[in-house]
Coordinates of C-alpha atoms in Angstrom, one line a residue:
M1 CA 83.0 -190.1 39.4
G2 CA 80.6 -188.6 41.9
D3 CA 76.9 -188.2 41.7
N4 CA 77.3 -184.5 41.6
E5 CA 79.2 -184.6 38.3
S6 CA 76.5 -186.8 36.8
V7 CA 73.8 -184.4 38.0
L8 CA 75.7 -181.5 36.6
A9 CA 76.1 -183.2 33.2
T10 CA 72.4 -184.2 33.1
K11 CA 71.3 -180.6 33.9
R12 CA 73.7 -179.2 31.3
I13 CA 72.5 -181.6 28.6
Q14 CA 68.8 -180.7 29.4
R15 CA 69.7 -177.0 29.2
D16 CA 71.6 -177.4 25.9
L17 CA 68.8 -179.4 24.3
Q18 CA 66.2 -177.0 25.4
A19 CA 68.2 -174.1 23.9
F20 CA 68.7 -176.0 20.7
N21 CA 65.0 -176.6 20.4
L22 CA 64.4 -172.8 20.6
D23 CA 66.9 -172.1 17.7
P24 CA 65.1 -172.5 14.3
T25 CA 68.2 -171.7 12.4
A26 CA 70.2 -174.6 13.9
Q27 CA 67.3 -177.0 13.3
T28 CA 67.4 -176.4 9.6
M29 CA 71.0 -177.6 9.4
Y30 CA 70.9 -180.5 11.9
N31 CA 68.8 -182.3 14.4
I32 CA 69.7 -183.7 17.9
E33 CA 67.4 -185.6 20.2
L34 CA 67.4 -188.1 23.0
V35 CA 67.4 -191.8 22.1
S36 CA 65.4 -192.5 25.4
E37 CA 64.1 -190.3 28.1
E38 CA 65.7 -192.7 30.6
N39 CA 69.3 -192.1 29.4
M40 CA 70.4 -188.5 28.9
F41 CA 73.8 -189.6 27.7
Q42 CA 72.8 -191.3 24.5
L43 CA 71.5 -189.0 21.7
K44 CA 70.9 -189.4 18.0
G45 CA 70.9 -186.8 15.3
H46 CA 71.4 -186.0 11.6
I47 CA 73.1 -183.3 9.6
H48 CA 71.9 -182.0 6.3
G49 CA 74.5 -181.9 3.5
P50 CA 75.6 -178.3 2.9
P51 CA 74.6 -176.6 -0.3
D52 CA 77.1 -176.3 -3.1
T53 CA 79.0 -179.4 -2.0
P54 CA 78.9 -183.0 -3.2
Y55 CA 77.0 -183.7 0.1
H56 CA 74.1 -181.4 -0.8
G57 CA 70.7 -183.1 -0.4
G58 CA 72.2 -185.8 1.8
I59 CA 71.0 -186.6 5.3
F60 CA 73.8 -188.0 7.5
H61 CA 72.7 -189.8 10.7
L62 CA 74.8 -189.7 13.9
A63 CA 75.1 -191.6 17.1
I64 CA 76.1 -189.3 20.0
R65 CA 77.5 -190.4 23.3
I66 CA 77.9 -187.8 26.0
P67 CA 80.4 -188.6 28.8
K68 CA 79.3 -188.3 32.4
E69 CA 82.0 -185.6 32.8
Y70 CA 80.2 -183.3 30.2
P71 CA 80.7 -180.4 29.7
F72 CA 84.3 -180.9 30.8
Q73 CA 84.8 -183.8 28.3
P74 CA 83.4 -183.5 24.7
P75 CA 80.7 -185.7 23.2
K76 CA 81.7 -188.7 21.0
V77 CA 80.0 -188.6 17.6
E78 CA 79.9 -191.4 15.1
F79 CA 78.4 -191.3 11.6
I80 CA 75.8 -194.0 11.2
T81 CA 75.4 -193.1 7.5
K82 CA 78.4 -194.3 5.4
I83 CA 80.3 -191.3 4.3
W84 CA 83.6 -190.6 2.6
H85 CA 85.5 -187.6 3.6
P86 CA 89.3 -187.2 4.0
N87 CA 88.9 -186.1 7.7
I88 CA 86.5 -188.9 8.7
S89 CA 87.4 -192.5 8.9
E90 CA 85.5 -195.5 10.5
Y91 CA 88.0 -195.2 13.4
Q92 CA 87.4 -191.6 14.1
C93 CA 84.5 -189.8 15.7
L94 CA 83.5 -186.5 14.1
S95 CA 83.4 -183.7 16.6
F96 CA 83.4 -180.7 14.3
Y97 CA 79.7 -180.4 13.7
L98 CA 78.7 -181.1 17.3
S99 CA 81.4 -178.8 18.5
L100 CA 79.4 -176.1 16.7
F101 CA 76.3 -177.2 18.5
F102 CA 77.8 -177.5 22.0
S103 CA 80.0 -174.4 21.7
Y104 CA 76.9 -172.4 20.9
F105 CA 75.7 -173.1 24.4
I106 CA 78.9 -172.5 26.4
Y107 CA 78.5 -169.1 28.0

């Protein structure tokens, strides 16, 4: 992978996070932030359980790894909080919620 791709990914992550921070509606449903300013490819976040579901009131923590090929390759998301859901296993990464986040910023 070339340095240009890494620079492109870093700039895109910065732009997406900045846009997310300006969207108060998104922030009431979930949160995403850098683990460290030195590594733009490692993020953490959480999702609030949706109302009228068994998950209501829960806060579900996530580890997010963004590939250097982003936005051409999707982020990998792992639940840190133990959760049971038929579409989520310990061997799968959830991309649904973050696909909402990242698709919001694809112009």
